[in-house]
Short mmCIF file of C-alpha atoms in Angstrom, two decimals:
data_model
loop_
_atom_site.label_atom_id
_atom_site.label_comp_id
_atom_site.label_asym_id
_atom_site.label_seq_id
_atom_site.Cartn_x
_atom_site.Cartn_y
_atom_site.Cartn_z
CA MET A 16 0.33 -0.20 -0.11
CA ILE A 17 2.90 2.52 1.28
CA HIS A 18 4.61 1.33 -2.04
CA TYR A 19 1.21 1.97 -3.91
CA LYS A 20 1.13 5.77 -2.47
CA ASN A 21 4.58 6.48 -3.20
CA PHE A 22 4.59 5.04 -7.02
CA LEU A 23 1.27 7.81 -7.06
CA LEU A 24 3.54 10.48 -5.08
CA GLY A 25 6.00 9.93 -7.89
CA ALA A 26 4.24 9.77 -11.08
CA PHE A 27 2.17 13.40 -9.85
CA GLY A 28 6.10 14.69 -9.05
CA ALA A 29 7.00 13.58 -13.19
CA LEU A 30 3.53 15.34 -14.10
CA ILE A 31 4.69 18.04 -12.79
CA TRP A 32 8.38 18.22 -14.12
CA ALA A 33 7.04 17.53 -17.13
CA THR A 34 4.45 19.95 -17.18
CA THR A 35 6.98 22.61 -16.10
CA ALA A 36 9.64 21.89 -18.77
CA LEU A 37 7.40 22.02 -21.60
CA SER A 38 5.69 25.12 -20.66
CA ASP A 39 9.94 25.79 -19.53
CA ASP A 40 11.26 25.90 -23.18
CA LYS A 41 13.37 27.87 -25.56
CA SER A 42 10.17 29.36 -27.05
CA PRO A 43 9.63 33.01 -26.72
CA PRO A 44 6.87 34.06 -25.06
CA LYS A 45 3.41 34.60 -26.22
CA ARG A 46 3.34 38.14 -28.00
CA GLU A 47 1.40 41.03 -28.33
CA HIS A 48 1.44 43.28 -31.35
CA VAL A 49 -0.79 46.30 -31.85
CA VAL A 50 -1.48 47.46 -35.49
CA ILE A 51 -3.27 51.25 -35.76
CA GLN A 52 -5.30 51.93 -38.40
CA LYS A 53 -5.11 56.35 -38.64
CA ASN A 54 -5.17 58.15 -41.97
CA LYS A 55 -6.06 55.29 -43.90
CA SER A 56 -3.13 53.39 -43.71
CA PHE A 57 -1.73 50.75 -41.12
CA SER A 58 0.82 51.12 -38.84
CA PRO A 59 3.49 49.72 -39.36
CA ALA A 60 3.31 49.06 -42.74
CA GLU A 61 5.08 45.33 -41.84
CA LEU A 62 5.51 42.64 -38.94
CA ALA A 63 6.77 39.54 -37.97
CA VAL A 64 4.92 37.82 -35.48
CA ASN A 65 5.22 33.84 -34.17
CA LEU A 66 2.45 31.16 -33.91
CA GLY A 67 0.25 32.07 -31.18
CA ASP A 68 0.98 36.11 -31.14
CA THR A 69 -1.96 37.86 -31.38
CA ILE A 70 -2.51 40.71 -33.58
CA VAL A 71 -4.51 43.75 -32.23
CA PHE A 72 -6.16 46.29 -34.91
CA LYS A 73 -6.74 50.06 -33.49
CA ASN A 74 -8.99 51.32 -35.28
CA GLU A 75 -7.79 54.99 -34.10
CA GLU A 76 -9.13 57.33 -37.09
CA THR A 77 -11.75 59.76 -36.10
CA ASP A 78 -14.79 58.98 -38.32
CA VAL A 79 -13.53 56.41 -40.86
CA ILE A 80 -14.44 52.91 -41.15
CA HIS A 81 -12.11 50.18 -41.76
CA ASN A 82 -13.13 46.55 -42.68
CA VAL A 83 -9.67 44.75 -42.28
CA TYR A 84 -9.62 41.29 -44.20
CA SER A 85 -6.50 38.76 -45.77
CA ILE A 86 -7.13 36.28 -48.34
CA THR A 87 -3.72 35.05 -48.26
CA PRO A 88 -4.26 30.95 -49.06
CA GLY A 89 -3.92 29.51 -45.49
CA ASN A 90 -4.10 32.75 -43.63
CA GLU A 91 -8.01 34.04 -43.94
CA PHE A 92 -9.58 36.61 -42.07
CA GLU A 93 -12.00 39.17 -41.87
CA ILE A 94 -12.77 41.65 -38.97
CA HIS A 95 -16.30 43.18 -40.07
CA TYR A 96 -17.07 47.11 -39.94
CA GLN A 97 -14.55 48.27 -37.53
CA LYS A 98 -15.76 51.65 -35.93
CA PRO A 99 -13.65 54.34 -35.06
CA GLY A 100 -12.53 53.93 -31.16
CA THR A 101 -12.60 50.01 -31.15
CA GLN A 102 -10.10 47.20 -31.39
CA THR A 103 -10.06 43.72 -32.45
CA PRO A 104 -7.63 40.71 -31.74
CA ILE A 105 -6.97 37.61 -34.04
CA VAL A 106 -5.21 35.29 -32.61
CA ILE A 107 -2.19 33.68 -35.00
CA ASP A 108 -3.21 30.15 -34.24
CA ALA A 109 -1.71 27.61 -35.49
CA ARG A 110 -5.01 25.61 -36.48
CA LYS A 111 -5.85 29.04 -38.73
CA HIS A 112 -2.71 30.65 -40.05
CA ARG A 113 -0.07 29.06 -42.19
CA LEU A 114 4.17 30.02 -41.14
CA GLY A 115 5.07 32.72 -44.23
CA LYS A 116 3.73 35.80 -45.44
CA MET A 117 -0.04 37.04 -44.83
CA VAL A 118 -1.00 40.08 -46.88
CA ILE A 119 -3.63 42.06 -44.85
CA GLU A 120 -5.98 44.71 -46.47
CA CYS A 121 -8.59 46.91 -45.54
CA ALA A 122 -12.10 46.32 -48.26
CA ILE A 123 -12.99 49.92 -47.95
CA HIS A 124 -9.48 51.21 -48.54
CA PRO A 125 -7.65 49.36 -51.45
CA GLY A 126 -4.74 51.35 -50.60
CA MET A 127 -4.13 50.23 -47.07
CA ARG A 128 -1.98 46.99 -46.78
CA ILE A 129 0.24 45.77 -44.42
CA VAL A 130 2.59 42.53 -44.87
CA VAL A 131 3.20 40.12 -41.54
CA GLN A 132 5.80 37.41 -41.41
CA ILE A 133 4.21 34.55 -39.26
CA LYS A 134 7.12 32.65 -38.10
CA GLU A 135 7.19 29.34 -36.18
CA LYS A 136 7.93 29.79 -32.01
CA MET B 10 -29.85 90.08 -52.03
CA LEU B 11 -31.08 86.72 -50.27
CA THR B 12 -29.65 84.51 -53.53
CA PHE B 13 -26.36 86.82 -52.69
CA SER B 14 -25.48 85.78 -48.53
CA VAL B 15 -26.40 82.43 -50.08
CA VAL B 16 -23.64 82.15 -52.02
CA ALA B 17 -21.29 84.15 -49.91
CA ARG B 18 -22.06 81.81 -47.25
CA ALA B 19 -21.97 78.61 -49.61
CA ASP B 20 -18.20 80.36 -50.59
CA GLU B 21 -16.67 80.64 -47.46
CA GLN B 22 -17.99 77.41 -46.22
CA SER B 23 -15.86 75.62 -49.57
CA VAL B 24 -13.15 77.29 -48.29
CA ASP B 25 -12.38 74.10 -46.04
CA PHE B 26 -13.45 71.62 -48.69
CA LYS B 27 -11.40 72.97 -51.52
CA PHE B 28 -8.15 71.85 -50.00
CA SER B 29 -8.96 68.23 -50.33
CA PHE B 30 -9.64 69.12 -54.52
CA LYS B 31 -6.18 70.38 -55.77
CA ARG B 32 -4.22 69.05 -58.58
CA PRO B 33 -1.00 66.49 -58.38
CA GLN B 34 2.02 68.67 -60.01
CA SER B 35 3.01 65.66 -62.07
CA ILE B 36 2.29 62.18 -62.81
CA SER B 37 3.33 59.56 -60.46
CA TYR B 38 5.20 56.50 -62.27
CA PRO B 39 6.64 52.98 -60.22
CA GLU B 40 10.08 52.02 -59.58
CA SER B 41 9.30 49.14 -61.31
CA ASN B 42 8.45 50.71 -64.88
CA PRO B 43 9.86 54.15 -64.48
CA TYR B 44 8.79 56.88 -67.70
CA SER B 45 10.87 57.36 -70.99
CA SER B 46 9.17 59.05 -73.88
CA ASP B 47 10.57 56.27 -76.22
CA ARG B 48 8.32 53.94 -73.77
CA GLU B 49 5.39 56.49 -73.77
CA LEU B 50 5.24 56.43 -78.09
CA LEU B 51 5.66 52.64 -77.91
CA GLY B 52 2.57 51.77 -75.75
CA LYS B 53 0.56 54.67 -77.62
CA MET B 54 1.42 52.84 -80.87
CA LEU B 55 0.20 49.25 -79.07
CA PHE B 56 -2.59 50.71 -77.64
CA PHE B 57 -4.23 52.12 -81.27
CA ASP B 58 -2.61 49.14 -82.63
CA PRO B 59 -5.37 46.48 -83.62
CA ARG B 60 -3.28 44.11 -84.45
CA LEU B 61 -2.63 43.17 -80.19
CA SER B 62 -6.36 42.07 -81.50
CA GLY B 63 -6.77 37.91 -82.44
CA SER B 64 -8.96 39.03 -85.11
CA ASN B 65 -6.53 41.76 -86.11
CA VAL B 66 -9.73 44.69 -86.11
CA THR B 67 -9.74 45.79 -82.49
CA SER B 68 -7.33 47.81 -80.42
CA CYS B 69 -7.44 49.12 -77.20
CA ALA B 70 -8.48 52.27 -78.52
CA THR B 71 -11.35 50.39 -79.99
CA CYS B 72 -13.31 50.46 -76.40
CA HIS B 73 -10.96 53.30 -74.69
CA ASN B 74 -11.94 56.13 -77.42
CA PRO B 75 -10.59 59.00 -76.85
CA SER B 76 -13.04 61.21 -78.62
CA PHE B 77 -15.44 59.22 -75.91
CA GLY B 78 -13.58 60.37 -72.95
CA TRP B 79 -11.64 57.34 -73.33
CA SER B 80 -14.38 55.25 -73.12
CA ASP B 81 -16.97 54.51 -76.08
CA GLY B 82 -20.23 55.94 -75.35
CA LEU B 83 -21.89 52.42 -74.87
CA THR B 84 -24.33 50.94 -72.35
CA LYS B 85 -22.15 48.61 -72.30
CA ALA B 86 -18.84 47.16 -74.10
CA VAL B 87 -18.80 45.07 -77.19
CA GLY B 88 -15.76 42.65 -77.67
CA HIS B 89 -14.73 40.13 -79.72
CA GLY B 90 -17.21 38.96 -82.33
CA HIS B 91 -19.46 41.84 -81.63
CA LYS B 92 -20.69 40.22 -78.70
CA THR B 93 -21.87 42.52 -75.78
CA LEU B 94 -19.63 41.85 -72.81
CA SER B 95 -21.59 42.61 -69.57
CA ARG B 96 -20.20 45.92 -67.55
CA LYS B 97 -19.77 49.87 -69.76
CA THR B 98 -15.97 50.47 -70.74
CA PRO B 99 -14.43 52.20 -67.86
CA THR B 100 -12.72 55.57 -68.66
CA LEU B 101 -9.10 55.47 -68.78
CA LEU B 102 -8.52 59.36 -67.84
CA ASN B 103 -6.13 59.66 -64.23
CA MET B 104 -5.16 56.03 -63.83
CA ALA B 105 -1.56 57.13 -62.83
CA TRP B 106 -3.23 57.64 -59.74
CA GLY B 107 -4.78 54.24 -59.63
CA ILE B 108 -4.76 51.91 -56.66
CA ARG B 109 -6.62 48.85 -58.47
CA PHE B 110 -7.96 48.51 -61.75
CA PHE B 111 -11.07 47.25 -63.58
CA TRP B 112 -14.70 47.75 -61.83
CA ASP B 113 -14.10 44.74 -59.65
CA GLY B 114 -10.25 45.87 -58.69
CA ARG B 115 -9.23 42.25 -60.04
CA ALA B 116 -5.63 44.06 -61.04
CA GLU B 117 -3.09 45.71 -58.78
CA SER B 118 -1.17 47.70 -61.12
CA LEU B 119 -2.17 48.74 -64.76
CA GLU B 120 1.05 46.64 -66.03
CA GLU B 121 -0.89 43.78 -65.02
CA GLN B 122 -3.90 45.39 -66.04
CA ALA B 123 -3.26 45.90 -69.73
CA LEU B 124 -2.42 41.94 -70.35
CA PHE B 125 -5.97 41.04 -69.15
CA PRO B 126 -8.52 42.11 -72.17
CA ILE B 127 -5.96 41.43 -74.60
CA GLN B 128 -5.99 37.97 -74.15
CA ALA B 129 -9.24 37.40 -72.92
CA LYS B 130 -11.50 35.00 -74.98
CA GLU B 131 -14.22 37.56 -75.43
CA GLU B 132 -12.30 40.96 -75.69
CA MET B 133 -9.55 41.10 -77.95
CA ASN B 134 -9.11 37.31 -78.18
CA GLN B 135 -5.32 37.12 -78.51
CA ASP B 136 -3.11 34.79 -77.64
CA MET B 137 -0.08 36.07 -76.15
CA HIS B 138 2.96 34.07 -77.17
CA GLN B 139 1.41 34.10 -80.97
CA LEU B 140 1.80 38.35 -80.20
CA VAL B 141 5.30 38.35 -79.32
CA VAL B 142 6.20 36.52 -82.92
CA GLU B 143 4.47 38.86 -84.59
CA LEU B 144 5.36 41.77 -82.61
CA LYS B 145 8.98 40.62 -83.46
CA GLY B 146 8.23 40.01 -87.27
CA ILE B 147 7.78 43.99 -87.32
CA LYS B 148 11.41 45.94 -87.82
CA GLY B 149 9.74 48.95 -86.70
CA TYR B 150 8.22 47.63 -83.08
CA VAL B 151 11.50 45.50 -82.90
CA ASP B 152 13.51 48.46 -83.11
CA LEU B 153 11.52 50.73 -80.65
CA PHE B 154 10.87 48.00 -78.21
CA GLU B 155 15.18 47.76 -78.32
CA LYS B 156 14.91 51.77 -77.32
CA SER B 157 12.58 51.50 -75.37
CA PHE B 158 14.37 48.32 -72.98
CA PRO B 159 17.43 47.78 -74.00
CA GLY B 160 19.02 44.41 -73.96
CA GLU B 161 15.36 42.40 -73.50
CA GLY B 162 13.40 43.61 -76.67
CA VAL B 163 9.57 42.25 -77.52
CA THR B 164 8.00 40.50 -74.15
CA ALA B 165 4.95 39.97 -73.12
CA GLN B 166 5.96 41.72 -69.49
CA ASN B 167 7.63 45.05 -71.76
CA ILE B 168 4.21 45.27 -73.93
CA SER B 169 2.38 45.67 -70.70
CA LYS B 170 4.88 48.31 -69.16
CA ALA B 171 5.08 50.24 -72.52
CA ILE B 172 0.95 50.62 -72.36
CA ALA B 173 0.76 51.18 -68.85
CA THR B 174 3.36 54.12 -69.69
CA PHE B 175 1.19 55.52 -72.36
CA GLU B 176 -1.75 55.37 -70.16
CA ARG B 177 -0.03 57.21 -67.24
CA SER B 178 0.08 60.08 -69.49
CA ILE B 179 -3.74 60.41 -70.10
CA VAL B 180 -4.99 63.05 -67.58
CA SER B 181 -7.64 64.93 -67.63
CA ALA B 182 -6.30 69.05 -68.20
CA GLN B 183 -7.14 71.99 -66.00
CA ALA B 184 -11.32 72.21 -65.80
CA PRO B 185 -13.22 75.28 -65.06
CA PHE B 186 -13.65 74.02 -61.12
CA ASP B 187 -9.67 73.79 -60.75
CA ARG B 188 -9.35 77.20 -61.48
CA TRP B 189 -11.64 78.46 -58.98
CA ILE B 190 -10.29 76.35 -56.18
CA SER B 191 -6.73 78.37 -57.42
CA GLY B 192 -8.29 81.36 -56.76
CA GLU B 193 -10.37 82.60 -59.87
CA ASP B 194 -13.63 83.32 -58.47
CA ASN B 195 -15.50 84.04 -61.92
CA ALA B 196 -14.20 80.69 -63.13
CA ILE B 197 -17.64 78.54 -62.48
CA SER B 198 -20.67 80.13 -61.83
CA ASP B 199 -23.07 80.92 -58.10
CA ASP B 200 -25.49 77.47 -59.03
CA ALA B 201 -21.81 75.71 -59.44
CA LYS B 202 -20.62 76.75 -56.35
CA LYS B 203 -23.66 76.10 -54.54
CA GLY B 204 -23.48 72.60 -55.58
CA PHE B 205 -20.40 72.06 -54.73
CA PHE B 206 -20.70 73.04 -51.18
CA LEU B 207 -24.32 70.16 -51.67
CA PHE B 208 -21.18 67.76 -53.00
CA ASN B 209 -19.61 68.26 -49.64
CA THR B 210 -22.22 68.13 -46.92
CA LYS B 211 -25.72 67.74 -47.85
CA ALA B 212 -25.52 65.41 -50.80
CA GLN B 213 -22.99 62.77 -49.44
CA CYS B 214 -21.11 62.57 -52.68
CA SER B 215 -17.51 63.72 -51.22
CA LYS B 216 -17.79 60.38 -49.12
CA CYS B 217 -16.85 58.68 -52.50
CA HIS B 218 -15.64 61.09 -54.90
CA GLY B 219 -13.72 63.50 -51.99
CA SER B 220 -10.79 63.69 -53.93
CA TRP B 221 -8.92 65.86 -56.98
CA ASN B 222 -9.47 62.56 -58.75
CA PHE B 223 -13.03 62.72 -57.29
CA THR B 224 -13.04 58.95 -56.50
CA ASP B 225 -11.63 57.34 -53.16
CA GLY B 226 -10.27 54.37 -55.27
CA SER B 227 -12.16 52.35 -53.16
CA PHE B 228 -15.71 49.61 -53.99
CA HIS B 229 -19.04 50.51 -52.79
CA ASP B 230 -22.64 48.85 -53.67
CA ILE B 231 -24.74 51.83 -54.36
CA GLY B 232 -28.20 49.75 -54.94
CA LEU B 233 -28.06 49.05 -58.62
CA ALA B 234 -30.70 46.46 -59.14
CA ASP B 235 -28.76 44.15 -61.61
CA GLY B 236 -26.82 40.78 -60.61
CA ASP B 237 -23.37 41.58 -61.18
CA ARG B 238 -21.85 40.77 -57.65
CA GLY B 239 -18.77 43.24 -58.76
CA ARG B 240 -16.02 43.22 -56.69
CA GLY B 241 -17.87 40.37 -54.67
CA LYS B 242 -16.40 37.52 -57.42
CA ILE B 243 -13.09 38.67 -56.45
CA LEU B 244 -13.62 38.71 -52.24
CA PRO B 245 -16.53 36.39 -51.61
CA ARG B 246 -16.42 36.29 -48.36
CA LEU B 247 -16.36 40.10 -47.65
CA GLN B 248 -20.53 40.87 -47.19
CA LEU B 249 -19.50 44.69 -48.19
CA MET B 250 -18.30 43.89 -51.20
CA GLN B 251 -21.17 42.44 -52.80
CA HIS B 252 -22.56 44.36 -55.48
CA ALA B 253 -19.02 46.55 -55.02
CA PHE B 254 -18.11 48.36 -58.15
CA LYS B 255 -15.20 51.02 -57.96
CA THR B 256 -16.06 54.09 -57.68
CA PRO B 257 -15.57 56.10 -61.58
CA THR B 258 -13.52 59.26 -61.33
CA LEU B 259 -16.29 62.26 -62.38
CA ARG B 260 -13.36 64.53 -63.59
CA ASN B 261 -14.83 65.20 -67.48
CA ILE B 262 -17.86 63.32 -66.62
CA VAL B 263 -20.34 65.12 -69.11
CA ASP B 264 -18.40 63.10 -71.95
CA ARG B 265 -19.08 59.92 -70.80
CA ALA B 266 -22.70 59.17 -71.08
CA PRO B 267 -24.45 56.48 -70.14
CA TYR B 268 -23.46 56.26 -66.31
CA MET B 269 -23.15 52.96 -64.10
CA HIS B 270 -20.86 49.66 -64.33
CA ASP B 271 -24.38 48.63 -66.20
CA GLY B 272 -24.93 51.85 -68.36
CA SER B 273 -28.36 51.65 -66.73
CA GLU B 274 -28.24 55.98 -66.31
CA ARG B 275 -28.19 58.04 -69.46
CA THR B 276 -27.78 61.14 -67.76
CA LEU B 277 -26.53 63.29 -64.82
CA ARG B 278 -29.87 64.57 -63.76
CA SER B 279 -31.16 60.31 -63.67
CA ILE B 280 -28.02 59.55 -61.21
CA ILE B 281 -28.59 62.52 -58.94
CA GLU B 282 -32.34 61.51 -59.14
CA PHE B 283 -31.06 57.98 -58.20
CA TYR B 284 -29.21 58.69 -55.22
CA ASN B 285 -32.19 61.15 -54.15
CA ARG B 286 -33.99 57.96 -53.80
CA GLY B 287 -31.21 56.22 -52.08
CA GLY B 288 -30.12 53.52 -55.07
CA LYS B 289 -32.59 51.18 -55.88
CA VAL B 290 -32.11 47.88 -54.61
CA ARG B 291 -31.47 47.41 -50.28
CA ARG B 292 -29.52 44.28 -49.80
CA LYS B 293 -26.97 43.89 -46.57
CA SER B 294 -23.55 44.51 -48.88
CA LEU B 295 -25.13 48.23 -49.45
CA SER B 296 -23.08 51.43 -48.96
CA GLU B 297 -24.00 53.24 -45.04
CA PHE B 298 -24.03 56.55 -47.48
CA ILE B 299 -26.75 55.44 -50.04
CA GLN B 300 -30.01 56.71 -47.91
CA PRO B 301 -32.57 59.40 -49.42
CA LEU B 302 -31.24 62.58 -49.84
CA ASN B 303 -34.40 65.39 -49.84
CA LEU B 304 -32.22 67.47 -52.49
CA THR B 305 -34.93 69.73 -54.12
CA ASP B 306 -35.28 70.24 -57.29
CA ALA B 307 -33.17 73.20 -57.71
CA GLU B 308 -30.60 71.60 -55.67
CA MET B 309 -30.31 68.66 -58.20
CA SER B 310 -29.53 70.97 -60.32
CA GLN B 311 -26.84 72.71 -58.62
CA LEU B 312 -25.08 69.48 -58.30
CA VAL B 313 -25.56 68.98 -62.23
CA GLU B 314 -24.00 72.63 -62.64
CA PHE B 315 -21.22 71.90 -60.37
CA LEU B 316 -20.41 68.35 -62.24
CA ASN B 317 -20.72 70.69 -65.30
CA THR B 318 -17.31 72.50 -64.41
CA LEU B 319 -14.73 69.49 -63.86
CA SER B 320 -14.94 68.81 -67.87
CA SER B 321 -11.54 70.41 -69.39
CA ASP B 322 -10.82 71.49 -72.77
CA ASP B 323 -8.54 68.29 -73.30
CA THR B 324 -6.34 68.70 -76.74
CA PRO B 325 -7.37 66.39 -79.30
CA VAL B 326 -5.13 63.20 -79.23
CA SER B 327 -3.04 62.83 -82.30
CA LEU B 328 -2.95 59.21 -83.78
CA PRO B 329 0.73 56.99 -84.06
CA LYS B 330 1.71 56.32 -87.82
CA LEU B 331 2.11 52.12 -86.92
CA PRO B 332 4.56 50.05 -88.62
CA LEU B 333 4.20 47.27 -91.14
#
């Protein structure tokens, strides 16, 4: 019985160790990147992110609505009407995104464009 | 006296709007296709040469006719085999400042755009490889390609670059409106000034046509009652882009009737009446700016008067001599 209890404690300890080790790998922590929409342009115009990061799109116009989207194959998404003063996070999730280039534009303002490079952790 | 004070007020309040409508000083050319006079001349020759079509009888200028404001005066374009196409021919005026091209924006540059109609079976129906072979057999063209693109010669890419260079030179000249915003107070009538004020306020035209070229380069569903999905064919998942078409320039607009992508409006007055009603169709993709405007009869006349001031007295285009 004592042996069985020790075994359980040992297994529990191993699990704690494994979880800690996995979460403590050398990959960078998940980051939040902010993209500002102002004067009908994105800032920055280029961005590098890792899988798992989040891009927050902030509409800082005074009276201009945006409709941000990407149709880059494997990286499609759309933020519908986005009003001034609002922000929308997009998680660069491995299930929804591919490594490589993601071109993001505004459907209403075709000159607006940001190129995002998605990298592995 | 009352009329005078209304004009004075509109004039005064229009000062804020005028700033957005100042013309650029020069034409912009991309680094990937810098200007040269040889490229412009070659592009002009190719543009007017019917041998760029499979039938050898249709040139770019057949539809983009400078005598009709670089369109064709037809409700809808007529293509290969005299078949009517689905949309009206858009003008080429001021395309140097374009962002996306075609009514649905499917081309990102004039260079990319130029090769579409040449190869489209329903338009010019020309095999591109065959066209390069044909042009290589015409000495005058071989020499001009070499001058324009040293060491490269006749290629599909250089055909598109030359045509795009010529198209960037198609710019509307100074109109009475330009003289007015530059300070010549009597260049346009009092009614036109009131029309400009309405254009920027009650009529909401400037929401989409509010720049020196009178276009935002964007795509909007304005509530026309046809089934064409426009930009929605390119971006099928974006609700806002369904039935959306590129905002056309209003420069020299009197030269280009009938209007709209489907040629459904015959006069400037009928267009303004269309917008005054809030379009014809209500649907999810409809632009938020399309709503009943409650313009009076006099206000609609003032808007027409203003639009008439956007036409320039452009120098007639000379035709190039083509090599055999």
